[in-house]
């Protein structure tokens, strides 16, 4: 597992689980992390769900679940870590959106809506907490070879690759490099930005 790899390389790692659609569960998780490792310097809001449905087929439960996990979850996690970051006058928050939050996607209206919301939240929060020395940025990946996209047929994946100027889909490692860049000091003058590793699919 990833945790074993980190430990084998001499690092310290541990998994803490929570249903991020519940604010108290998030607060409890953050408290447990801080108890174990101390202050949180960097937050990556990467948890999310996806669903493909015609707009007229989206149920109220589909809509509310999409918002509670993909948007409210980001809100809860940011709220839980920000007091400590503000006190220490330092911190980096990286929110994961999607190219569909920029362009919209047919049959993914609710997913596109929450991913656009994450971009708006990122920009607003960056302005608000910048004076406290905290950076807030967003990564909006294109089509990436992940478990979430495994539901897309091989034919559709090939078509998406053909529409991409670099003629392929992205890898999780390429997205991780963007996240790492935004977390470290090399990006110390970047805040409120949307970095989109998408192979030229959206320019």
Backbone as CSV, one residue per row, in Angstrom:
resi,resn,N_x,N_y,N_z,CA_x,CA_y,CA_z,C_x,C_y,C_z
1,UNK,0.832,-1.197,0.000,0.000,0.000,0.000,0.870,1.251,0.000
2,UNK,0.251,2.391,-0.251,0.979,3.664,-0.267,1.598,3.962,1.093
3,UNK,0.876,3.654,2.163,1.398,3.912,3.506,2.671,3.102,3.747
4,UNK,2.670,1.839,3.326,3.871,0.999,3.482,5.036,1.569,2.693
5,UNK,4.755,2.064,1.477,5.814,2.654,0.649,6.429,3.875,1.329
6,UNK,5.564,4.729,1.907,6.062,5.930,2.585,6.911,5.549,3.783
7,UNK,6.446,4.577,4.553,7.203,4.140,5.734,8.525,3.506,5.331
8,UNK,8.504,2.734,4.236,9.736,2.082,3.765,10.768,3.112,3.325
9,UNK,10.290,4.274,2.864,11.195,5.342,2.422,11.648,6.222,3.589
10,UNK,11.220,5.862,4.815,11.648,6.618,5.997,10.668,7.670,6.461
11,UNK,9.506,7.754,5.832,8.501,8.738,6.219,7.523,8.173,7.237
12,UNK,6.680,9.035,7.763,5.631,8.620,8.701,4.288,8.802,8.012
13,UNK,3.469,7.787,8.063,2.161,7.854,7.398,1.149,7.019,8.158
14,UNK,-0.077,7.477,8.138,-1.165,6.768,8.786,-2.461,7.157,8.096
15,UNK,-3.423,6.250,8.069,-4.721,6.531,7.445,-5.743,6.915,8.512
16,UNK,-6.493,7.984,8.240,-7.588,8.415,9.104,-8.827,8.503,8.227
17,UNK,-9.895,7.851,8.614,-11.083,7.776,7.759,-12.230,8.611,8.312
18,UNK,-13.005,9.186,7.425,-14.208,9.927,7.816,-15.122,10.059,6.614
19,UNK,-16.420,10.130,6.873,-17.400,10.462,5.843,-17.414,11.983,5.741
20,UNK,-16.796,12.517,4.684,-16.627,13.968,4.606,-17.933,14.710,4.325
21,UNK,-19.010,13.979,4.103,-20.302,14.650,3.921,-20.932,15.013,5.266
22,UNK,-20.262,14.659,6.372,-20.739,14.991,7.717,-19.705,15.860,8.424
23,UNK,-20.109,17.065,8.808,-19.157,18.031,9.353,-18.498,17.555,10.642
24,UNK,-19.263,16.907,11.531,-18.673,16.459,12.797,-17.641,15.366,12.561
25,UNK,-17.908,14.480,11.606,-16.953,13.417,11.285,-15.641,14.026,10.786
26,UNK,-15.738,15.092,10.000,-14.542,15.769,9.501,-13.774,16.417,10.654
27,UNK,-14.494,17.096,11.540,-13.831,17.737,12.682,-13.120,16.712,13.559
28,UNK,-13.767,15.563,13.780,-13.151,14.496,14.579,-11.900,13.955,13.892
29,UNK,-11.964,13.796,12.568,-10.809,13.296,11.821,-9.636,14.266,11.913
30,UNK,-9.907,15.548,11.718,-8.845,16.559,11.770,-8.228,16.598,13.165
31,UNK,-9.049,16.491,14.202,-8.527,16.466,15.574,-7.623,15.260,15.795
32,UNK,-8.009,14.107,15.244,-7.198,12.895,15.383,-5.856,13.042,14.661
33,UNK,-5.884,13.638,13.475,-4.646,13.866,12.713,-3.708,14.796,13.481
34,UNK,-4.259,15.892,13.994,-3.437,16.863,14.724,-2.897,16.264,16.022
35,UNK,-3.683,15.387,16.643,-3.240,14.683,17.839,-2.026,13.811,17.560
36,UNK,-2.061,13.179,16.396,-1.004,12.216,16.027,0.213,12.900,15.425
37,UNK,0.005,13.881,14.552,1.108,14.463,13.785,1.364,15.941,14.050
38,UNK,0.492,16.590,14.806,0.666,18.021,15.049,-0.092,18.849,14.024
39,UNK,0.226,20.144,13.934,-0.514,21.059,13.056,-0.519,20.605,11.591
40,UNK,-1.641,20.869,10.923,-1.781,20.531,9.499,-1.294,21.715,8.670
41,UNK,-0.285,21.472,7.838,0.289,22.522,6.991,-0.342,22.552,5.606
42,UNK,-0.821,21.392,5.158,-1.344,21.298,3.792,-2.585,20.419,3.788
43,UNK,-3.621,20.883,3.105,-4.859,20.114,2.933,-5.087,19.910,1.444
44,UNK,-5.281,18.646,1.047,-5.643,18.325,-0.340,-7.047,17.737,-0.325
45,UNK,-7.999,18.457,-0.887,-9.390,17.982,-0.943,-9.585,17.173,-2.220
46,UNK,-9.378,15.867,-2.096,-9.338,14.993,-3.256,-10.495,13.995,-3.307
47,UNK,-11.240,13.843,-2.209,-12.325,12.857,-2.185,-13.457,13.308,-3.094
48,UNK,-14.068,12.362,-3.790,-15.168,12.748,-4.663,-15.876,11.549,-5.264
49,UNK,-17.071,11.798,-5.764,-17.852,10.782,-6.459,-18.243,11.328,-7.829
50,UNK,-18.590,10.427,-8.734,-19.032,10.829,-10.078,-20.275,10.024,-10.442
51,UNK,-21.039,10.562,-11.379,-22.231,9.867,-11.851,-22.623,10.432,-13.203
52,UNK,-22.981,9.551,-14.125,-23.456,9.981,-15.443,-24.950,9.697,-15.551
53,UNK,-25.726,10.752,-15.783,-27.175,10.614,-15.919,-27.709,11.756,-16.752
54,UNK,-28.765,11.496,-17.502,-29.476,12.577,-18.149,-29.990,13.537,-17.074
55,UNK,-29.986,14.822,-17.382,-30.408,15.815,-16.392,-31.803,15.503,-15.849
56,UNK,-32.702,15.097,-16.732,-34.089,14.836,-16.312,-34.211,13.562,-15.476
57,UNK,-33.154,12.736,-15.438,-33.179,11.507,-14.637,-32.498,11.669,-13.283
58,UNK,-31.843,12.817,-13.064,-31.159,13.035,-11.783,-32.203,13.176,-10.685
59,UNK,-32.115,12.329,-9.665,-33.068,12.383,-8.564,-32.614,13.416,-7.530
60,UNK,-33.519,13.773,-6.650,-33.167,14.681,-5.564,-32.050,14.076,-4.716
61,UNK,-32.115,12.756,-4.513,-31.067,12.085,-3.730,-29.724,12.146,-4.455
62,UNK,-29.707,11.964,-5.784,-28.471,12.078,-6.572,-27.866,13.468,-6.403
63,UNK,-28.712,14.483,-6.534,-28.271,15.877,-6.466,-27.688,16.192,-5.087
64,UNK,-28.422,15.810,-4.039,-27.981,16.117,-2.679,-26.715,15.351,-2.312
65,UNK,-26.593,14.114,-2.758,-25.390,13.320,-2.479,-24.176,13.926,-3.174
66,UNK,-24.356,14.355,-4.420,-23.250,14.962,-5.167,-22.760,16.230,-4.468
67,UNK,-23.689,17.051,-4.035,-23.316,18.292,-3.343,-22.668,17.990,-1.997
68,UNK,-23.237,17.047,-1.236,-22.754,16.804,0.125,-21.335,16.243,0.131
69,UNK,-21.001,15.388,-0.833,-19.655,14.810,-0.876,-18.679,15.749,-1.577
70,UNK,-19.021,16.171,-2.789,-18.044,16.882,-3.624,-17.878,18.358,-3.299
71,UNK,-18.888,18.989,-2.725,-18.782,20.422,-2.428,-18.817,20.699,-0.922
72,UNK,-19.824,20.168,-0.244,-19.878,20.373,1.208,-18.663,19.742,1.883
73,UNK,-18.203,18.605,1.374,-17.023,17.954,1.950,-15.796,18.850,1.905
74,UNK,-15.628,19.568,0.805,-14.517,20.521,0.683,-14.682,21.644,1.703
75,UNK,-15.895,22.164,1.804,-16.209,23.228,2.768,-15.894,22.785,4.198
76,UNK,-16.353,21.574,4.569,-16.129,21.086,5.934,-14.640,20.923,6.230
77,UNK,-13.893,20.363,5.279,-12.458,20.138,5.503,-11.703,21.463,5.615
78,UNK,-12.040,22.412,4.765,-11.399,23.732,4.840,-11.702,24.399,6.173
79,UNK,-12.972,24.347,6.582,-13.342,24.974,7.861,-12.632,24.336,9.038
80,UNK,-12.389,23.024,8.961,-11.766,22.320,10.081,-10.283,22.662,10.232
81,UNK,-9.586,22.881,9.112,-8.136,23.130,9.213,-7.779,24.613,9.274
82,UNK,-8.652,25.475,8.797,-8.286,26.892,8.680,-8.001,27.603,10.011
83,UNK,-8.735,27.346,11.083,-8.397,28.060,12.326,-6.936,27.891,12.737
84,UNK,-6.422,26.667,12.646,-5.024,26.421,12.985,-4.076,27.095,12.023
85,UNK,-4.394,27.045,10.726,-3.542,27.699,9.723,-3.511,29.205,9.945
86,UNK,-4.665,29.788,10.258,-4.748,31.233,10.477,-3.934,31.629,11.711
87,UNK,-4.019,30.816,12.769,-3.236,31.103,13.978,-1.736,31.075,13.688
88,UNK,-1.315,30.127,12.847,0.123,29.977,12.548,0.567,30.860,11.380
89,UNK,-0.403,31.463,10.699,-0.122,32.366,9.576,0.609,31.639,8.437
90,UNK,0.202,30.405,8.197,0.796,29.639,7.100,-0.116,28.473,6.739
91,UNK,-0.002,28.017,5.500,-0.769,26.855,5.079,-1.054,26.872,3.590
92,UNK,-1.301,25.692,3.039,-1.652,25.557,1.625,-2.833,24.606,1.503
93,UNK,-3.863,25.045,0.799,-5.038,24.215,0.530,-5.136,23.999,-0.971
94,UNK,-5.279,22.750,-1.369,-5.410,22.415,-2.789,-6.713,21.656,-2.979
95,UNK,-7.611,22.224,-3.758,-8.917,21.623,-4.024,-8.916,20.976,-5.406
96,UNK,-9.505,19.793,-5.494,-9.575,19.091,-6.778,-10.921,19.352,-7.448
97,UNK,-10.855,19.964,-8.615,-12.042,20.184,-9.423,-11.948,19.251,-10.642
98,UNK,-12.298,19.729,-11.803,-12.294,18.927,-13.028,-12.445,19.872,-14.220
99,UNK,-11.994,19.422,-15.383,-12.251,20.244,-16.574,-13.752,20.445,-16.794
100,UNK,-14.553,19.489,-16.283,-16.011,19.642,-16.455,-16.540,20.777,-15.573
101,UNK,-15.784,21.169,-14.561,-16.149,22.346,-13.784,-15.858,23.628,-14.538
102,UNK,-15.013,23.537,-15.562,-14.677,24.682,-16.408,-15.601,24.749,-17.620
103,UNK,-15.820,23.592,-18.257,-16.558,23.567,-19.528,-17.972,23.021,-19.419
104,UNK,-18.255,22.259,-18.341,-19.517,21.530,-18.268,-19.431,20.248,-19.081
105,UNK,-20.198,19.237,-18.672,-20.196,17.953,-19.394,-21.623,17.455,-19.550
106,UNK,-21.978,17.078,-20.766,-23.291,16.508,-21.029,-23.487,15.254,-20.182
107,UNK,-24.671,15.094,-19.631,-25.034,13.949,-18.793,-24.277,13.917,-17.462
108,UNK,-23.649,15.032,-17.120,-22.992,15.153,-15.815,-23.231,16.557,-15.256
109,UNK,-24.477,17.005,-15.337,-24.790,18.376,-14.926,-24.514,18.594,-13.445
110,UNK,-24.915,17.635,-12.602,-24.706,17.811,-11.153,-23.229,17.748,-10.800
111,UNK,-22.477,16.861,-11.470,-21.030,16.772,-11.244,-20.343,18.056,-11.709
112,UNK,-20.725,18.536,-12.879,-20.149,19.783,-13.406,-20.451,20.959,-12.478
113,UNK,-21.663,20.991,-11.932,-22.065,22.095,-11.053,-21.214,22.151,-9.796
114,UNK,-20.990,21.001,-9.159,-20.205,21.022,-7.915,-18.734,21.306,-8.199
115,UNK,-18.228,20.822,-9.332,-16.822,21.077,-9.657,-16.607,22.550,-10.011
116,UNK,-17.608,23.191,-10.617,-17.536,24.635,-10.846,-17.604,25.367,-9.510
117,UNK,-18.424,24.852,-8.589,-18.518,25.442,-7.261,-17.197,25.405,-6.523
118,UNK,-16.436,24.334,-6.693,-15.124,24.223,-6.050,-14.181,25.304,-6.569
119,UNK,-14.259,25.601,-7.859,-13.418,26.662,-8.430,-13.790,28.010,-7.824
120,UNK,-15.079,28.293,-7.714,-15.524,29.544,-7.110,-15.117,29.644,-5.656
121,UNK,-15.267,28.563,-4.908,-14.866,28.534,-3.506,-13.365,28.774,-3.367
122,UNK,-12.584,28.147,-4.238,-11.126,28.312,-4.205,-10.743,29.778,-4.370
123,UNK,-11.325,30.434,-5.367,-10.957,31.828,-5.655,-11.384,32.763,-4.530
124,UNK,-12.586,32.555,-4.008,-13.074,33.411,-2.930,-12.257,33.223,-1.660
125,UNK,-11.960,31.962,-1.335,-11.211,31.677,-0.113,-9.771,32.182,-0.213
126,UNK,-9.195,32.101,-1.402,-7.833,32.609,-1.593,-7.761,34.094,-1.270
127,UNK,-8.773,34.848,-1.686,-8.796,36.285,-1.394,-8.959,36.537,0.108
128,UNK,-9.774,35.705,0.749,-10.086,35.926,2.162,-8.925,35.584,3.094
129,UNK,-8.236,34.468,2.809,-7.201,34.015,3.748,-5.784,34.350,3.294
130,UNK,-5.647,34.958,2.120,-4.326,35.383,1.661,-3.610,36.285,2.652
131,UNK,-4.297,37.287,3.233,-3.635,38.149,4.217,-3.137,37.393,5.444
132,UNK,-3.640,36.169,5.668,-3.168,35.337,6.777,-2.043,34.403,6.355
133,UNK,-1.520,34.615,5.148,-0.391,33.811,4.688,-0.760,32.436,4.183
134,UNK,-2.040,32.235,3.878,-2.506,30.921,3.431,-2.831,30.965,1.941
135,UNK,-2.352,29.978,1.223,-2.615,29.880,-0.210,-3.703,28.845,-0.470
136,UNK,-4.596,29.152,-1.416,-5.667,28.226,-1.800,-5.676,28.131,-3.322
137,UNK,-5.431,26.950,-3.835,-5.392,26.738,-5.279,-6.237,25.534,-5.663
138,UNK,-6.384,25.351,-6.956,-7.261,24.310,-7.479,-6.560,23.555,-8.601
139,UNK,-6.741,22.251,-8.634,-6.276,21.427,-9.754,-7.524,20.867,-10.436
140,UNK,-7.626,21.100,-11.743,-8.804,20.664,-12.504,-8.352,19.707,-13.612
141,UNK,-8.209,18.427,-13.291,-7.675,17.477,-14.268,-8.604,17.245,-15.454
142,UNK,-7.987,16.828,-16.546,-8.740,16.337,-17.687,-9.127,14.889,-17.451
143,UNK,-9.223,14.112,-18.509,-9.603,12.706,-18.372,-8.362,11.921,-17.955
144,UNK,-8.445,11.314,-16.783,-7.314,10.621,-16.175,-7.654,9.139,-16.034
145,UNK,-6.655,8.294,-16.191,-6.852,6.840,-16.058,-6.991,6.475,-14.577
146,UNK,-8.193,6.621,-14.045,-8.460,6.316,-12.639,-9.597,5.311,-12.528
147,UNK,-9.802,4.798,-11.302,-10.920,3.885,-11.063,-12.246,4.576,-11.344
148,UNK,-12.318,5.890,-11.043,-13.561,6.630,-11.268,-13.929,6.634,-12.754
149,UNK,-12.919,6.660,-13.623,-13.174,6.698,-15.060,-13.213,5.310,-15.695
150,UNK,-13.080,4.266,-14.861,-13.140,2.907,-15.392,-14.522,2.595,-15.961
151,UNK,-15.541,3.374,-15.529,-16.908,3.145,-16.024,-17.050,3.589,-17.481
152,UNK,-16.098,4.397,-17.972,-16.136,4.836,-19.366,-15.658,3.690,-20.247
153,UNK,-16.371,3.405,-21.309,-16.010,2.288,-22.179,-14.669,2.545,-22.867
154,UNK,-14.019,1.464,-23.277,-12.725,1.566,-23.964,-12.869,2.410,-25.233
155,UNK,-13.997,2.266,-25.909,-14.251,3.030,-27.136,-14.336,4.532,-26.827
156,UNK,-15.045,4.866,-25.760,-15.173,6.281,-25.380,-13.845,6.849,-24.891
157,UNK,-13.061,6.018,-24.168,-11.744,6.482,-23.712,-10.840,6.762,-24.904
158,UNK,-10.919,5.907,-25.920,-10.113,6.108,-27.129,-10.541,7.386,-27.843
159,UNK,-11.845,7.655,-27.870,-12.356,8.876,-28.509,-11.881,10.111,-27.752
160,UNK,-11.880,10.047,-26.416,-11.406,11.165,-25.602,-9.915,11.407,-25.823
161,UNK,-9.159,10.318,-25.973,-7.726,10.453,-26.249,-7.510,11.115,-27.610
162,UNK,-8.331,10.753,-28.579,-8.216,11.345,-29.922,-8.528,12.841,-29.908
163,UNK,-9.391,13.278,-28.987,-9.745,14.699,-28.878,-8.696,15.506,-28.109
164,UNK,-7.746,14.802,-27.509,-6.713,15.454,-26.701,-5.478,15.714,-27.554
165,UNK,-5.003,16.955,-27.639,-3.834,17.245,-28.478,-2.627,16.355,-28.199
166,UNK,-2.412,15.952,-26.961,-1.288,15.056,-26.665,-1.618,13.598,-26.976
167,UNK,-2.829,13.341,-27.456,-3.248,12.035,-27.989,-3.233,10.897,-26.967
168,UNK,-3.478,11.228,-25.714,-3.563,10.189,-24.690,-4.308,10.745,-23.476
169,UNK,-4.662,9.853,-22.568,-5.251,10.268,-21.312,-4.133,10.500,-20.290
170,UNK,-4.460,11.219,-19.227,-3.461,11.504,-18.208,-3.334,10.383,-17.195
171,UNK,-2.311,10.479,-16.357,-2.092,9.480,-15.313,-2.273,10.137,-13.939
172,UNK,-2.624,9.347,-12.933,-2.734,9.896,-11.576,-1.424,10.540,-11.113
173,UNK,-0.294,9.965,-11.544,1.006,10.507,-11.138,1.216,11.918,-11.672
174,UNK,0.723,12.195,-12.875,0.863,13.537,-13.446,0.028,14.559,-12.685
175,UNK,-1.143,14.138,-12.232,-1.974,15.027,-11.409,-1.305,15.242,-10.051
176,UNK,-0.760,14.165,-9.495,-0.087,14.264,-8.189,1.076,15.252,-8.243
177,UNK,1.805,15.298,-9.359,2.921,16.245,-9.492,2.418,17.688,-9.425
178,UNK,1.263,17.949,-10.016,0.672,19.300,-9.959,0.284,19.655,-8.525
179,UNK,-0.306,18.686,-7.825,-0.697,18.914,-6.438,0.537,19.189,-5.586
180,UNK,1.579,18.376,-5.785,2.807,18.544,-4.995,3.431,19.912,-5.246
181,UNK,3.420,20.346,-6.497,3.966,21.661,-6.842,3.240,22.769,-6.088
182,UNK,1.912,22.671,-6.034,1.123,23.699,-5.351,1.273,23.622,-3.826
183,UNK,1.719,22.478,-3.323,1.889,22.320,-1.876,3.226,22.869,-1.389
184,UNK,4.228,22.871,-2.263,5.569,23.229,-1.804,5.879,24.709,-2.010
185,UNK,7.037,25.118,-1.493,7.426,26.525,-1.491,7.718,27.082,-2.877
186,UNK,7.971,26.210,-3.856,8.249,26.688,-5.211,7.058,27.448,-5.796
187,UNK,5.879,27.208,-5.250,4.672,27.895,-5.741,4.195,28.943,-4.734
188,UNK,5.126,29.506,-3.975,4.765,30.375,-2.848,4.052,31.664,-3.255
189,UNK,4.096,32.051,-4.530,3.400,33.267,-4.968,2.170,32.935,-5.804
190,UNK,1.734,31.684,-5.744,0.535,31.252,-6.468,-0.614,31.056,-5.495
191,UNK,-1.715,31.751,-5.705,-2.933,31.497,-4.938,-4.147,31.895,-5.774
192,UNK,-5.253,31.211,-5.528,-6.486,31.471,-6.273,-6.431,31.002,-7.719
193,UNK,-5.490,30.107,-8.026,-5.291,29.683,-9.417,-5.898,28.306,-9.688
194,UNK,-6.228,28.071,-10.958,-6.731,26.772,-11.406,-5.705,26.178,-12.365
195,UNK,-5.044,25.137,-11.934,-4.055,24.421,-12.752,-4.748,23.213,-13.351
196,UNK,-4.723,23.100,-14.678,-5.508,22.047,-15.336,-4.641,21.127,-16.185
197,UNK,-4.174,20.008,-15.605,-3.431,19.022,-16.396,-4.422,18.218,-17.257
198,UNK,-4.530,18.610,-18.542,-5.548,17.964,-19.383,-5.059,17.624,-20.786
199,UNK,-3.743,17.723,-20.998,-3.191,17.319,-22.289,-3.615,18.202,-23.439
200,UNK,-4.145,19.406,-23.123,-4.618,20.307,-24.175,-6.071,20.115,-24.534
201,UNK,-6.766,19.211,-23.815,-8.191,18.982,-24.098,-9.001,20.265,-23.954
202,UNK,-8.651,21.068,-22.941,-9.246,22.395,-22.750,-8.113,23.404,-22.723
203,UNK,-8.185,24.388,-23.628,-7.139,25.417,-23.712,-7.792,26.777,-23.613
